[in-house]
mmCIF file of C-alpha atoms and ligand atoms in Angstrom:
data_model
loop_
_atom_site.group_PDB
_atom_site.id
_atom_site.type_symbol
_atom_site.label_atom_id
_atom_site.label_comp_id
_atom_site.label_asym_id
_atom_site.label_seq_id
_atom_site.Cartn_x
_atom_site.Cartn_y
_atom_site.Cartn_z
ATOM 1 C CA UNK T 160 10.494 -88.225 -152.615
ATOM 2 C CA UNK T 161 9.746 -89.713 -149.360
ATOM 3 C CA UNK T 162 10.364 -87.824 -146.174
ATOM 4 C CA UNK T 163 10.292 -87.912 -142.828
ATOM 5 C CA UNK T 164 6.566 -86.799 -142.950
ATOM 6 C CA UNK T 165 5.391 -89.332 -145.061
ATOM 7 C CA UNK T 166 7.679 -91.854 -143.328
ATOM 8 C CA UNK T 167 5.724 -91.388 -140.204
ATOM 9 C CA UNK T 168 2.412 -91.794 -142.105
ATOM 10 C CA UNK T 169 3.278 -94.872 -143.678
ATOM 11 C CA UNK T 170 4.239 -96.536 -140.222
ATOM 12 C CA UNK T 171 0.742 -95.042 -138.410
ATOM 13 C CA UNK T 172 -1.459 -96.590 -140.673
ATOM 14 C CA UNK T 173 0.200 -100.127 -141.315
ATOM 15 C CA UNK T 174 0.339 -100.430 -137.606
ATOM 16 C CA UNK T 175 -2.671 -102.556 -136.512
ATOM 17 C CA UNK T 176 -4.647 -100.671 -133.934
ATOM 18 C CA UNK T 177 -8.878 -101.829 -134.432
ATOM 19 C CA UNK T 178 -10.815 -100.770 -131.639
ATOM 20 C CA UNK T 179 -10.171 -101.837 -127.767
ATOM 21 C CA UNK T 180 -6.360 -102.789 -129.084
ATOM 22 C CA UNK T 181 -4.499 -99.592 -129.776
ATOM 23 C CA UNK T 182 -1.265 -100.850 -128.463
ATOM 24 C CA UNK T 183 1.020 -100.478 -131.113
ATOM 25 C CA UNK T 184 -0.479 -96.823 -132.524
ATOM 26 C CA UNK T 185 0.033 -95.741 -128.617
ATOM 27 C CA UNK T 186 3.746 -96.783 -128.512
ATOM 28 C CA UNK T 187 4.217 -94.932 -131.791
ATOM 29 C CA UNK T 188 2.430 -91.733 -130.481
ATOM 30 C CA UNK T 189 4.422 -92.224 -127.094
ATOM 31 C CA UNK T 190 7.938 -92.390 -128.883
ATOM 32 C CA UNK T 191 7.397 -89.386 -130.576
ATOM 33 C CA UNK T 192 6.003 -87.186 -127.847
ATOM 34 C CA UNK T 193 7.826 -88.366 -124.916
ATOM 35 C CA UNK T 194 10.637 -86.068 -126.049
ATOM 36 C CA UNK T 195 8.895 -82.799 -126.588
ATOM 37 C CA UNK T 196 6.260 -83.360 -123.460
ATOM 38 C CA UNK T 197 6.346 -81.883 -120.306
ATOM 39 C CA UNK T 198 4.235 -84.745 -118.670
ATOM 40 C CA UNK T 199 2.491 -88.035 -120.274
ATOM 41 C CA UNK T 200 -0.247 -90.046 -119.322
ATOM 42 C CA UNK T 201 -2.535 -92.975 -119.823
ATOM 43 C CA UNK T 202 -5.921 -92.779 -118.375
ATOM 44 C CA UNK T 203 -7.628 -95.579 -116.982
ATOM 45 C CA UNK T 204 -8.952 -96.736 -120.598
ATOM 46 C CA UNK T 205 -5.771 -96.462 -122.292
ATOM 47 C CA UNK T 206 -5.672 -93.116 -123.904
ATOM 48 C CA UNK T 207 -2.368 -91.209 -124.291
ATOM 49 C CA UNK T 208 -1.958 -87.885 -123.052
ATOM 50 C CA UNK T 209 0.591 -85.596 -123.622
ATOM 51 C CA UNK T 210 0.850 -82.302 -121.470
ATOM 52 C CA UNK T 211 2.883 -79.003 -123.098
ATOM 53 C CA UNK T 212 2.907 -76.181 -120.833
ATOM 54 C CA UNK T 213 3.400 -72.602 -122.204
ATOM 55 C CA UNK T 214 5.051 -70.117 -119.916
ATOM 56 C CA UNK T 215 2.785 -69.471 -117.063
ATOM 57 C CA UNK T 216 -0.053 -72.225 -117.535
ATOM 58 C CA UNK T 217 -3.082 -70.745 -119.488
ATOM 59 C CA UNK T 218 -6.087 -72.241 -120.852
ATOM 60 C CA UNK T 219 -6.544 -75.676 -121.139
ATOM 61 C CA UNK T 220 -6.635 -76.507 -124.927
ATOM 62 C CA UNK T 221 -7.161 -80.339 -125.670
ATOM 63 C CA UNK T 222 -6.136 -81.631 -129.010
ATOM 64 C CA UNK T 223 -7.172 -85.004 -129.958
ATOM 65 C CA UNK T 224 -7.531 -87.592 -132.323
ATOM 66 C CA UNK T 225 -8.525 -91.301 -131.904
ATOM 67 C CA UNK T 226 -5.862 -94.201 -132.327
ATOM 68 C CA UNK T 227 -8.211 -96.743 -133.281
ATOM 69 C CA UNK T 228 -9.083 -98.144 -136.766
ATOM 70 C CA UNK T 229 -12.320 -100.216 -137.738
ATOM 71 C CA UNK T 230 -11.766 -103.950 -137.341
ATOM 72 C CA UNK T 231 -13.183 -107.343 -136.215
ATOM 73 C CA UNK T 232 -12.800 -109.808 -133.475
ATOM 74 C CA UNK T 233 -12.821 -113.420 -133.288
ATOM 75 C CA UNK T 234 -16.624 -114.554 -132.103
ATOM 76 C CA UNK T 235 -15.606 -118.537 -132.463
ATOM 77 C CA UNK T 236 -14.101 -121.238 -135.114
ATOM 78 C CA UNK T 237 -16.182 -123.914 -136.732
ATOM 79 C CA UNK T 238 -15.161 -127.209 -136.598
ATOM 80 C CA UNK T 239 -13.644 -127.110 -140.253
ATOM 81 C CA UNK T 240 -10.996 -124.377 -139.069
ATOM 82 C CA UNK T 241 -13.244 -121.200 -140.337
ATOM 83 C CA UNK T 242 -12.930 -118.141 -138.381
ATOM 84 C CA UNK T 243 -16.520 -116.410 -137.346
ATOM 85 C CA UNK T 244 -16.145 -112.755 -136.644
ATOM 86 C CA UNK T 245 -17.992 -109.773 -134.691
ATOM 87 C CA UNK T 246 -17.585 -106.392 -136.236
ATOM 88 C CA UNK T 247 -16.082 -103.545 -134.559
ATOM 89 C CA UNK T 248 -17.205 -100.157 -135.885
ATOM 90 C CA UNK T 249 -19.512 -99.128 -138.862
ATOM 91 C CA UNK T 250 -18.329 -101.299 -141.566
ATOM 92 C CA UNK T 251 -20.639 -101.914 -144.436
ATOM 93 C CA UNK T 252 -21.142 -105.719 -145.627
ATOM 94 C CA UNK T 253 -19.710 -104.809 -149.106
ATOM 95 C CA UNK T 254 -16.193 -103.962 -147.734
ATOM 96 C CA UNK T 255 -15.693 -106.673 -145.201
ATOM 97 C CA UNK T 256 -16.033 -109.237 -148.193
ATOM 98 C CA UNK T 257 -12.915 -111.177 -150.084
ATOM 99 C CA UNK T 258 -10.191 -109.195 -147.963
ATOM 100 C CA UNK T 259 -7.462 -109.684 -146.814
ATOM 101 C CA UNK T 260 -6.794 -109.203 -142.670
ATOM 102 C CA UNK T 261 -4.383 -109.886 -139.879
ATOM 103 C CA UNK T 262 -5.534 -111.761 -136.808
ATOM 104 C CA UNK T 263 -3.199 -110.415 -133.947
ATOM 105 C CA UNK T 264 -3.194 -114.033 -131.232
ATOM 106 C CA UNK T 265 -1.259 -113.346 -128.122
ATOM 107 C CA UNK T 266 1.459 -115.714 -130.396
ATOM 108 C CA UNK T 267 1.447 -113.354 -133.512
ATOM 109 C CA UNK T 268 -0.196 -112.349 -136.562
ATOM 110 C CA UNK T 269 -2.224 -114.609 -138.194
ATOM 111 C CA UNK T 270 -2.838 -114.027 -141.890
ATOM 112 C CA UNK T 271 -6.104 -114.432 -143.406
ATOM 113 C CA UNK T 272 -9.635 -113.367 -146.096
ATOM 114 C CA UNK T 273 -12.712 -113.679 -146.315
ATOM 115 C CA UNK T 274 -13.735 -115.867 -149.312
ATOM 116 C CA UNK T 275 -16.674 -115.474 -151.344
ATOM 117 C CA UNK T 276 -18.384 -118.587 -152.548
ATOM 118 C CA UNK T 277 -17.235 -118.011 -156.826
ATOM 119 C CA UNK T 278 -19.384 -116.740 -159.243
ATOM 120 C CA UNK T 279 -19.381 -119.437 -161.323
ATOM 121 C CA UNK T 280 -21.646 -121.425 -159.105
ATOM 122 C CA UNK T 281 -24.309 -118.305 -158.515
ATOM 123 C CA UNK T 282 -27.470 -117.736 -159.778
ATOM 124 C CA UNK T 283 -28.044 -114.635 -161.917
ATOM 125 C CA UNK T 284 -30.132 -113.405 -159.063
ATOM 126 C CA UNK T 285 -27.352 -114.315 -156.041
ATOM 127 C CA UNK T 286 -24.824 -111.934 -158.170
ATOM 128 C CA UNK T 287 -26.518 -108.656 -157.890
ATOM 129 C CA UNK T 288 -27.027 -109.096 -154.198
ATOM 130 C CA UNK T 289 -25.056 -107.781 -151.329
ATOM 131 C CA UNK T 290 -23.275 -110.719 -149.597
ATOM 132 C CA UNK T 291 -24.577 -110.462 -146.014
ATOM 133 C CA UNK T 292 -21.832 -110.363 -143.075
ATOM 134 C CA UNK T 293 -22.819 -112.924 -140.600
ATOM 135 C CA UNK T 294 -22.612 -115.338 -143.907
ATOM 136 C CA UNK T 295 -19.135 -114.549 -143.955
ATOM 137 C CA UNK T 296 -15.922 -116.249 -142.028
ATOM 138 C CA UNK T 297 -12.067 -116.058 -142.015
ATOM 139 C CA UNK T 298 -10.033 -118.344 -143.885
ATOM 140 C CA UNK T 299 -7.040 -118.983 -142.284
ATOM 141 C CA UNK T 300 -5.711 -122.048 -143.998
ATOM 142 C CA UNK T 301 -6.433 -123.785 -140.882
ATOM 143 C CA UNK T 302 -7.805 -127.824 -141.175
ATOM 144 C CA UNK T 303 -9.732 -128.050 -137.967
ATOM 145 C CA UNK T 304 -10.999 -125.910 -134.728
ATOM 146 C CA UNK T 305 -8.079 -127.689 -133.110
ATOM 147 C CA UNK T 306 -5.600 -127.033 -136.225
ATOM 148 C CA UNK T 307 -6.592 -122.875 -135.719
ATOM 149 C CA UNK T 308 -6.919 -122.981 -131.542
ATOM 150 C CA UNK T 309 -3.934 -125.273 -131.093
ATOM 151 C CA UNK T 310 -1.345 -124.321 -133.938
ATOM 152 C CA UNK T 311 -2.423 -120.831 -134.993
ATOM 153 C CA UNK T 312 -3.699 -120.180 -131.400
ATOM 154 C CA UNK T 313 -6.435 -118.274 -132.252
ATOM 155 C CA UNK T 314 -8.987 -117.429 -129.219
ATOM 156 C CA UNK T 315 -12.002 -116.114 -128.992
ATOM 157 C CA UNK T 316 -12.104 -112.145 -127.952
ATOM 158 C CA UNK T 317 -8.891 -111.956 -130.480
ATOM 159 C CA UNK T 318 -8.908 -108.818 -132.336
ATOM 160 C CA UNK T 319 -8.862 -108.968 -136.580
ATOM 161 C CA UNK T 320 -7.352 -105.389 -138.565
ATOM 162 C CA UNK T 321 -7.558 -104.952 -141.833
ATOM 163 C CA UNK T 322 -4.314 -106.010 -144.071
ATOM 164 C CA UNK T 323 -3.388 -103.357 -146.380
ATOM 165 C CA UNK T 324 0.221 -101.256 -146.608
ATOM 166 C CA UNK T 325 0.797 -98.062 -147.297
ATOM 167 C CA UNK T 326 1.882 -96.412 -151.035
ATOM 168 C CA UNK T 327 1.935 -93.225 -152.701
ATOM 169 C CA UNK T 328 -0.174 -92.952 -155.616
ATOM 170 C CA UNK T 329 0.943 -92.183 -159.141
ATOM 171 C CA UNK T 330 4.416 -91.306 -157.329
ATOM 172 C CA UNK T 331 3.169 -88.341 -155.510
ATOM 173 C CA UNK T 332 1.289 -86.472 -153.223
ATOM 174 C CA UNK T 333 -1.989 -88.795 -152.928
ATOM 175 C CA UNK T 334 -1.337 -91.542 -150.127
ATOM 176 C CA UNK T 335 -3.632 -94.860 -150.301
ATOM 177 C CA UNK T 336 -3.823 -96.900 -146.637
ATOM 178 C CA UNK T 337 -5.478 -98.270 -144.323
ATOM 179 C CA UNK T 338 -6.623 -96.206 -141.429
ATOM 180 C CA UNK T 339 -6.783 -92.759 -142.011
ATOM 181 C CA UNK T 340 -9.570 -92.597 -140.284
ATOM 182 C CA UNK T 341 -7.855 -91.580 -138.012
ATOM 183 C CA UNK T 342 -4.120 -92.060 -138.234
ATOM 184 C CA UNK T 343 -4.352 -88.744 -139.908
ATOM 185 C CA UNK T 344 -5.548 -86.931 -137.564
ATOM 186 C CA UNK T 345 -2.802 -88.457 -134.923
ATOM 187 C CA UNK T 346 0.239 -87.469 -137.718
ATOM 188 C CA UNK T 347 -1.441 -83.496 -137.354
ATOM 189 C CA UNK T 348 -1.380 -83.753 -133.244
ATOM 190 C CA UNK T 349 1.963 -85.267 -133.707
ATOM 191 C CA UNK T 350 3.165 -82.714 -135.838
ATOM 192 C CA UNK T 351 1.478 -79.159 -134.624
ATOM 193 C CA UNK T 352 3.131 -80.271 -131.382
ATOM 194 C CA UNK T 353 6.491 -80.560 -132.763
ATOM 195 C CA UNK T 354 5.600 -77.438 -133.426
ATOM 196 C CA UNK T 355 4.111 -75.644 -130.962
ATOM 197 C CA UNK T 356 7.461 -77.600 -129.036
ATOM 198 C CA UNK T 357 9.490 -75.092 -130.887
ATOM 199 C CA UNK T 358 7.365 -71.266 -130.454
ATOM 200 C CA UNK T 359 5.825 -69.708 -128.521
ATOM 201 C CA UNK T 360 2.012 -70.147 -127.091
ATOM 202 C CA UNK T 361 0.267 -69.356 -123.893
ATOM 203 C CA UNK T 362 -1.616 -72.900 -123.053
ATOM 204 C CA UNK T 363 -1.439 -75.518 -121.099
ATOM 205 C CA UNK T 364 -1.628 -77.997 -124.105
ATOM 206 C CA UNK T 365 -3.037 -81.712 -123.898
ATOM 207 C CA UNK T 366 -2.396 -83.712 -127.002
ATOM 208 C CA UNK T 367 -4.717 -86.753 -126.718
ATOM 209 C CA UNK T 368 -4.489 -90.014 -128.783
ATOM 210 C CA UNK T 369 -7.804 -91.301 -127.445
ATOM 211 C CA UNK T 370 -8.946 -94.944 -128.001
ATOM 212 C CA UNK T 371 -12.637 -96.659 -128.793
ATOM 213 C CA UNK T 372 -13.728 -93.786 -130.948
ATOM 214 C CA UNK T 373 -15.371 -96.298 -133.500
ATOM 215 C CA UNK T 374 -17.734 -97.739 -130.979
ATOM 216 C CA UNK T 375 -18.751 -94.649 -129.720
ATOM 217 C CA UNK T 376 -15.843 -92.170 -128.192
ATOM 218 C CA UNK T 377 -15.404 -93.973 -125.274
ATOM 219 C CA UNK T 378 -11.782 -92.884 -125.086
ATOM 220 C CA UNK T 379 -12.681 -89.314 -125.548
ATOM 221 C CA UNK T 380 -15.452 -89.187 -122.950
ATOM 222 C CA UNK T 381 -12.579 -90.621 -119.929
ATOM 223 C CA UNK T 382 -9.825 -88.335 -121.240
ATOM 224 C CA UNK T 383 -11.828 -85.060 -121.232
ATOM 225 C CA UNK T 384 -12.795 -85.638 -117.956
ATOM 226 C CA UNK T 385 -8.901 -86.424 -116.904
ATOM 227 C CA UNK T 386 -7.994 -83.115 -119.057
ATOM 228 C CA UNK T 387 -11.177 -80.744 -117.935
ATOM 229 C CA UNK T 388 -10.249 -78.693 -121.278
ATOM 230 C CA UNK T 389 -11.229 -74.515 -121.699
ATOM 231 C CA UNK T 390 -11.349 -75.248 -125.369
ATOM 232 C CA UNK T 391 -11.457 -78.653 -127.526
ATOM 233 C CA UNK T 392 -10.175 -78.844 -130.817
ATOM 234 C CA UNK T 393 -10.304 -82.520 -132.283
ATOM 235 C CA UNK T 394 -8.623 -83.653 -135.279
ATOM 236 C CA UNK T 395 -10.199 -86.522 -137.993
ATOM 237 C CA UNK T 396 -10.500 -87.723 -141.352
ATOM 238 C CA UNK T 397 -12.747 -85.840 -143.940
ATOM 239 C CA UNK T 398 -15.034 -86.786 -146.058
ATOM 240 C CA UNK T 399 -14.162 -85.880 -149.185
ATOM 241 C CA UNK T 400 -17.239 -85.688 -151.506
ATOM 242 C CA UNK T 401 -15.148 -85.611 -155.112
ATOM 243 C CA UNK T 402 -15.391 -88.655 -156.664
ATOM 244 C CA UNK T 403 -18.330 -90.505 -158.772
ATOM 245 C CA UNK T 404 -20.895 -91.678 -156.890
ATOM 246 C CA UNK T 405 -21.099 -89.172 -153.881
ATOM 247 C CA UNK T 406 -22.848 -85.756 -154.175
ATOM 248 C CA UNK T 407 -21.996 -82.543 -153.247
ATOM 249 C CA UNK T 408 -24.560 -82.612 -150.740
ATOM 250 C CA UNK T 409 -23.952 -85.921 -148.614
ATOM 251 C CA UNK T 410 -20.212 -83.888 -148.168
ATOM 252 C CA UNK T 411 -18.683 -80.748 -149.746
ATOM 253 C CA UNK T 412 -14.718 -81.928 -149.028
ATOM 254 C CA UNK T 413 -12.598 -82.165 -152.100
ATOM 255 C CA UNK T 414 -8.642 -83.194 -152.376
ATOM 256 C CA UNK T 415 -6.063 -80.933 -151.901
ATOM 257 C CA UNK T 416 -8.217 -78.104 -151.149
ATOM 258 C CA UNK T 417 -6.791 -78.012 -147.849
ATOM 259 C CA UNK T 418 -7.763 -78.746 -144.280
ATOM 260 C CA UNK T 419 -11.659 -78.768 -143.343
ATOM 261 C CA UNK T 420 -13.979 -77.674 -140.867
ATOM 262 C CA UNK T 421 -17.468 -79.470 -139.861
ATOM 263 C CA UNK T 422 -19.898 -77.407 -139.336
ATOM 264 C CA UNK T 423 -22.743 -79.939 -138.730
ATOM 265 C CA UNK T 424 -22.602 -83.856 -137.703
ATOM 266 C CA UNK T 425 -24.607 -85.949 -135.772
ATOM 267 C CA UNK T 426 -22.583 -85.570 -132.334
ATOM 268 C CA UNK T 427 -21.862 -82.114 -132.616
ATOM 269 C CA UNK T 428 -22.105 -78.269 -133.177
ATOM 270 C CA UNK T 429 -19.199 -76.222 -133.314
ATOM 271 C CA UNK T 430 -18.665 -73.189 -131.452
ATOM 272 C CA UNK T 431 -18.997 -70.338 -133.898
ATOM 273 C CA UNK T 432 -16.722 -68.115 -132.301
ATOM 274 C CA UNK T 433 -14.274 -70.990 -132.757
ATOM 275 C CA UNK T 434 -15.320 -71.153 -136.430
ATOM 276 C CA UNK T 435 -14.759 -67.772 -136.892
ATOM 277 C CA UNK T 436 -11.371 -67.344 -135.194
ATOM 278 C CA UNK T 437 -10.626 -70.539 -137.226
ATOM 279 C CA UNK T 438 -11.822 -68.999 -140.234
ATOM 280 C CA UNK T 439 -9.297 -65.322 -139.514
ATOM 281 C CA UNK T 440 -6.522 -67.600 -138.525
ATOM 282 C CA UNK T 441 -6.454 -69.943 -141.798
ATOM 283 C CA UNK T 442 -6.713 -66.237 -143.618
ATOM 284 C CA UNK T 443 -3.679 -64.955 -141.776
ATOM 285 C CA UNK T 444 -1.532 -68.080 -142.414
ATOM 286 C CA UNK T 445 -2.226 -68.630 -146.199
ATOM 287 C CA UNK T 446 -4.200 -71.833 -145.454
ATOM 288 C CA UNK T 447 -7.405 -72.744 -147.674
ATOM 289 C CA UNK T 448 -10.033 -73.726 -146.007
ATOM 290 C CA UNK T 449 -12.954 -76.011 -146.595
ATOM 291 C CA UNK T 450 -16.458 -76.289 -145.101
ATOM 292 C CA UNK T 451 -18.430 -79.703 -144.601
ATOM 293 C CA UNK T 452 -22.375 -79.812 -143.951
ATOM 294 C CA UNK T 453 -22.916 -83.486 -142.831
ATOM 295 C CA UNK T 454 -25.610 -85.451 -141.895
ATOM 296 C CA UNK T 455 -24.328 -88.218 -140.361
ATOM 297 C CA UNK T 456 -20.775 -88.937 -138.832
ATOM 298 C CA UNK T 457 -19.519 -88.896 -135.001
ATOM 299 C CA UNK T 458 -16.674 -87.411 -133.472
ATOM 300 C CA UNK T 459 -14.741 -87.207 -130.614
ATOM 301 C CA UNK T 460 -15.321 -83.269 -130.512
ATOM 302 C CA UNK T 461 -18.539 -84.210 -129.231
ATOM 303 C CA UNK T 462 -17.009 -85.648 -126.142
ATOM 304 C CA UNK T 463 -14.673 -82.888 -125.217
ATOM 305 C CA UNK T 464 -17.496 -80.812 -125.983
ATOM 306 C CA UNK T 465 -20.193 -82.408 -123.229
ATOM 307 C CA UNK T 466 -16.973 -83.123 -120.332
ATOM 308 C CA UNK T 467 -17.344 -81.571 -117.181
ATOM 309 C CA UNK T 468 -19.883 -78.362 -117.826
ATOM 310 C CA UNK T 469 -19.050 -78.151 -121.704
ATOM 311 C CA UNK T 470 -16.451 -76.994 -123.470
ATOM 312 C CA UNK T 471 -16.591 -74.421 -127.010
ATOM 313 C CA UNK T 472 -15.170 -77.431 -129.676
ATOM 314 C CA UNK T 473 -14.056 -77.622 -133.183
ATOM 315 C CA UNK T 474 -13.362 -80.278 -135.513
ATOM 316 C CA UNK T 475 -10.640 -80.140 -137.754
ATOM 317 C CA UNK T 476 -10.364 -82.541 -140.789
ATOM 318 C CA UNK T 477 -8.458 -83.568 -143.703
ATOM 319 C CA UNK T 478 -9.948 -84.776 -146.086
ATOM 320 C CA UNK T 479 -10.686 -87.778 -146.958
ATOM 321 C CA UNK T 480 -11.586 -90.772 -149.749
ATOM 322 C CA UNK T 481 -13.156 -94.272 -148.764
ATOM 323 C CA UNK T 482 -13.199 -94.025 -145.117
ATOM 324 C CA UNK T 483 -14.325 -97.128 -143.130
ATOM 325 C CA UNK T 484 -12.583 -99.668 -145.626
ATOM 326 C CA UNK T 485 -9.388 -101.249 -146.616
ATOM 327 C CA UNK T 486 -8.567 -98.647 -148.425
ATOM 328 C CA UNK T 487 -8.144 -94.543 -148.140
ATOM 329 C CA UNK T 488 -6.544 -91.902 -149.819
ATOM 330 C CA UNK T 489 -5.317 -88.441 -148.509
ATOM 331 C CA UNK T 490 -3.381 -86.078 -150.367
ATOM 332 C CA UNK T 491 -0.280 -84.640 -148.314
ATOM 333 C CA UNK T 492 -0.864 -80.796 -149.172
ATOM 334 C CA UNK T 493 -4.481 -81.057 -147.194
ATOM 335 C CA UNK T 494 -2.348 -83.364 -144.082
ATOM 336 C CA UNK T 495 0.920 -80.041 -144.031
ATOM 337 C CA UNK T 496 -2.148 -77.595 -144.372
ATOM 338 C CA UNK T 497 -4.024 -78.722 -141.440
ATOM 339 C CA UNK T 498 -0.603 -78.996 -139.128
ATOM 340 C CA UNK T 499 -0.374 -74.677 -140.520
ATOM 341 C CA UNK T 500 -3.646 -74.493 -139.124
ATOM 342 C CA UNK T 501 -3.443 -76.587 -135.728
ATOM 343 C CA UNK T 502 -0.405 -74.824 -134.669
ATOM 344 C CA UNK T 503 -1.628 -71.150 -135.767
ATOM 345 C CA UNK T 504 -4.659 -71.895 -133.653
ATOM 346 C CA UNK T 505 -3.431 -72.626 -130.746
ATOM 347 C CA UNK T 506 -0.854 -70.311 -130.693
ATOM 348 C CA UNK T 507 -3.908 -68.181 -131.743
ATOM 349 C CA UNK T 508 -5.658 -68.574 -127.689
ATOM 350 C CA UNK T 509 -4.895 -67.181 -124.656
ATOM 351 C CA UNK T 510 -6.676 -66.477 -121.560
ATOM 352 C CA UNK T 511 -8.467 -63.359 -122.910
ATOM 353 C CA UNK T 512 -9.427 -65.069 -126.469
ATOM 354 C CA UNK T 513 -10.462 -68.275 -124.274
ATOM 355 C CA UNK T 514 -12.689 -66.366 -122.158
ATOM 356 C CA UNK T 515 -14.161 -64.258 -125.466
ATOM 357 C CA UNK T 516 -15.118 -67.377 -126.868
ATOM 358 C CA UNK T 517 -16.620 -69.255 -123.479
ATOM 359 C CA UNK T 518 -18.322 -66.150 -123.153
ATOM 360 C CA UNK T 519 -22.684 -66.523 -123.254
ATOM 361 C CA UNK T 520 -24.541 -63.519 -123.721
HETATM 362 CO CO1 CO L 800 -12.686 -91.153 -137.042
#
C-alpha cells in the first residue's frame, strides 16, 4: 500500500542528482520545504537551506543530508561513437560494469551501458578477473564521435547517473533504488521538519540538503560556515552488515532494527553527550536503536563538526544494503523510526541542553 511516504521516496531516488549536478533533488527538496520554512537559501555552491525558527530563536541546530548520488561524467568519445567516462565518487570497478545509465546533455537524457566484451570469447583466466574501469566505455548506440556530439549532443564535462527505478520488494516494507545513499537521509530532514513544522521546539532550525558529499563534503564544509550551527546532527545511509558476505565487524547495522548511530568513521567522532541524550531520547520515544563501529566511511557530520570553532555532531543513519551501486535496499520501519528520532531530538535541545553538551571540563 503505497503512501505518500513512500511516494516521496520513490521520486528522490529516481531523480538523477550525481555529484556537482543536484538540480533536480534541490527542486524536489525546495518544493517541499518552501511551505513550512521561515527563510530558504542557496549558498554559493548550491546547497539548500531551509531556516525554521522556534519561538524566540535558540540554538542553532543544523540538520543535513547530502543531495548527491555517485555517478560519472563524460571524459571524451572515440571516434566509433563510444562514450569514455571519469568517475565521480567511490565506485568499485565491479559495479560500474554492464549497467545501465542516463547521460543528462543540456538536450536531454541520453540512454546508455556499459558492455562487457562476452564470455564466450574469454580465456578461462580473463573470467575470474575484475574488469578494470578505464577499459570500460558507454554505449550509446551512437555510429560516430560526430553521430554522439552532433545528434545525441553529448559534451565533454556532461554528467552520467546511474539508471535504475524504484520498487518495493516482495510487496512490502523493503524498498530497492538507486541512491539511498543519501536520498534517505533527505526523505528524514524532509519529514522531521514537517514535523517539527507542526510542535513545538526552541531552535533556530537549518535543514540542509548539501551537495558534493561524494567527493569529499564540499557542500557541507560552505553551508556550515553560512549556518555557524551550536549543534550538528547529519543524516545518511547505514551500512547494514546482515547479509552473506559482510561481517559483523566491518558494520553491526541490520534491517529493520531501526535507525542507527555511528560511533566511529574515518571523518568523525561523535559527541558523547550527544550520544547519550540520543541514546535517553530513542528510550523515551519507543525507538530501537542501533550502534555502528566503522572503519572506513565519510560524512558530512565531519564538516559541521570542524565549521567555525567546532561544533558537538552526530550522525544519524538508516540503514542500509549495497550502498555505492545501482542498487540499495532500505526497509521503511528503520526510514519512520529515524524521522521519531530526528524530531524527538531536536525538540529534545534548548539553550540550557545546548550549552550542557558544548560544555568542556
Ligand atoms: Co552518503
Amino acid at each position: 500500500m503505497s503512501d505518500y511516504i513512500e511516494q516521496l521516496l520513490e521520486e528522490l531516488t529516481n531523480a538523477p542528482g550525481p555529484t556537482g549536478f543536484e538540480g533536480p533533488v534541490r527542486a524536489i527538496v525546495r518544493r517541499e520545504l518552501a511551505p513550512i520554512a521561515d527563510e530558504i537559501a542557496t549558498d554559493g555552491l548550491g546547497s539548500l537551506i531551509a531556516r525554521l525558527d522556534g519561538p524566540g530563536g535558540g540554538p542553532r541546530v543544523m540538520l543535513a543530508a547530502h543531495m548527491d548520488e555517485l555517478g560519472l561524467l563524460v571524459r571524451r568519445v572515440t571516434p566509433e561513437g563510444f562514450v569514455k567516462f571519469q568517475g565521480l565518487g567511490g565506485w568499485l570497478d565491479q559495479s560500474l560494469i554492464n549497467q545501465r545509465w542516463t547521460i543528462l546533455t543540456s538536450q536531454g537524457a541520453v540512454l546508455g551501458v556499459t558492455g562487457i566484451k562476452t564470455v564466450h570469447v574469454m580465456t578461462a583466466e580473463a573470467r575470474g578477473k575484475v574488469f578494470p574501469r578505464d577499459d570500460m566505455f558507454i554505449d550509446v548506440g551512437a555510429t560516430s564521435a560526430e553521430d554522439a556530439e552532433q545528434r545525441l549532443d553529448i559534451r565533454p564535462g556532461d554528467p552520467v547517473v546511474p539508471e535504475s527505478r524504484f520498487v518495493p520488494l516482495a510487496g512490502g516494507k523493503l524498498y530497492l533504488a538507486k541512491a539511498w545513499d543519501d536520498r534517505v537521509g533527505i526523505g528524514v530532514m524532509i519529514e522531521a521538519m514537517r514535523a517539527l513544522h507542526t510542535q513545538e521546539h526552541k531552535n533556530t532550525v537549518f535543514a540542509v540538503a548539501t551537495v558534493q558529499e561524494e567527493v569529499g563534503l564540499r557542500g557541507a564544509e560552505t553551508s556550515a560556515n553560512y549556518v555557524s550551527p551550536d549543534i550538528g546532527i547529519n543524516l545518511e545511509s547505514g551500512v547494514a552488515g546482515d547479509y552473506p558476505g559482510i561481517t559483523v565487524d566491518e558494520a553491526q547495522e541490520k534491517l529493520g532494527k531501526g535507525p542507527a548511530i555511528f560511533l566511529h568513521d574515518i571523518s568523525m567522532l561523535p559527541n558523547l553527550k550527544l550520544r547519550d541524550l540520543c541514546i535517553e531520547v530513542a528510550r523515551e520515544a519507543g525507538v530501537p536503536l542501533q550502534f555502528n563501529v566503522l572503519a572506513g566511511y565519510g560524512q558530512d557530520g565531519a564538516a559541521m563538526q570542524r565549521s567555525g570553532s567546532g561544533a558537538p555532531a552526530i550522525n544519524i543513519v538508516v540503514p542500509t544494503r549495497y550502498l555505492h551501486s545501482h542498487h540499495g535496499v532500505i526497509h521503511r520501519d528503520d526510514f519512520d523510526q529515524a524521522v521519531t528520532l530526528v524530531t524527538a531530538l531536536v525538540r529534545r535541545l534548548d539553550a540550557e541542553t545546548v550549552t550542557r553538551v558544548r560544555a568542556f571540563d
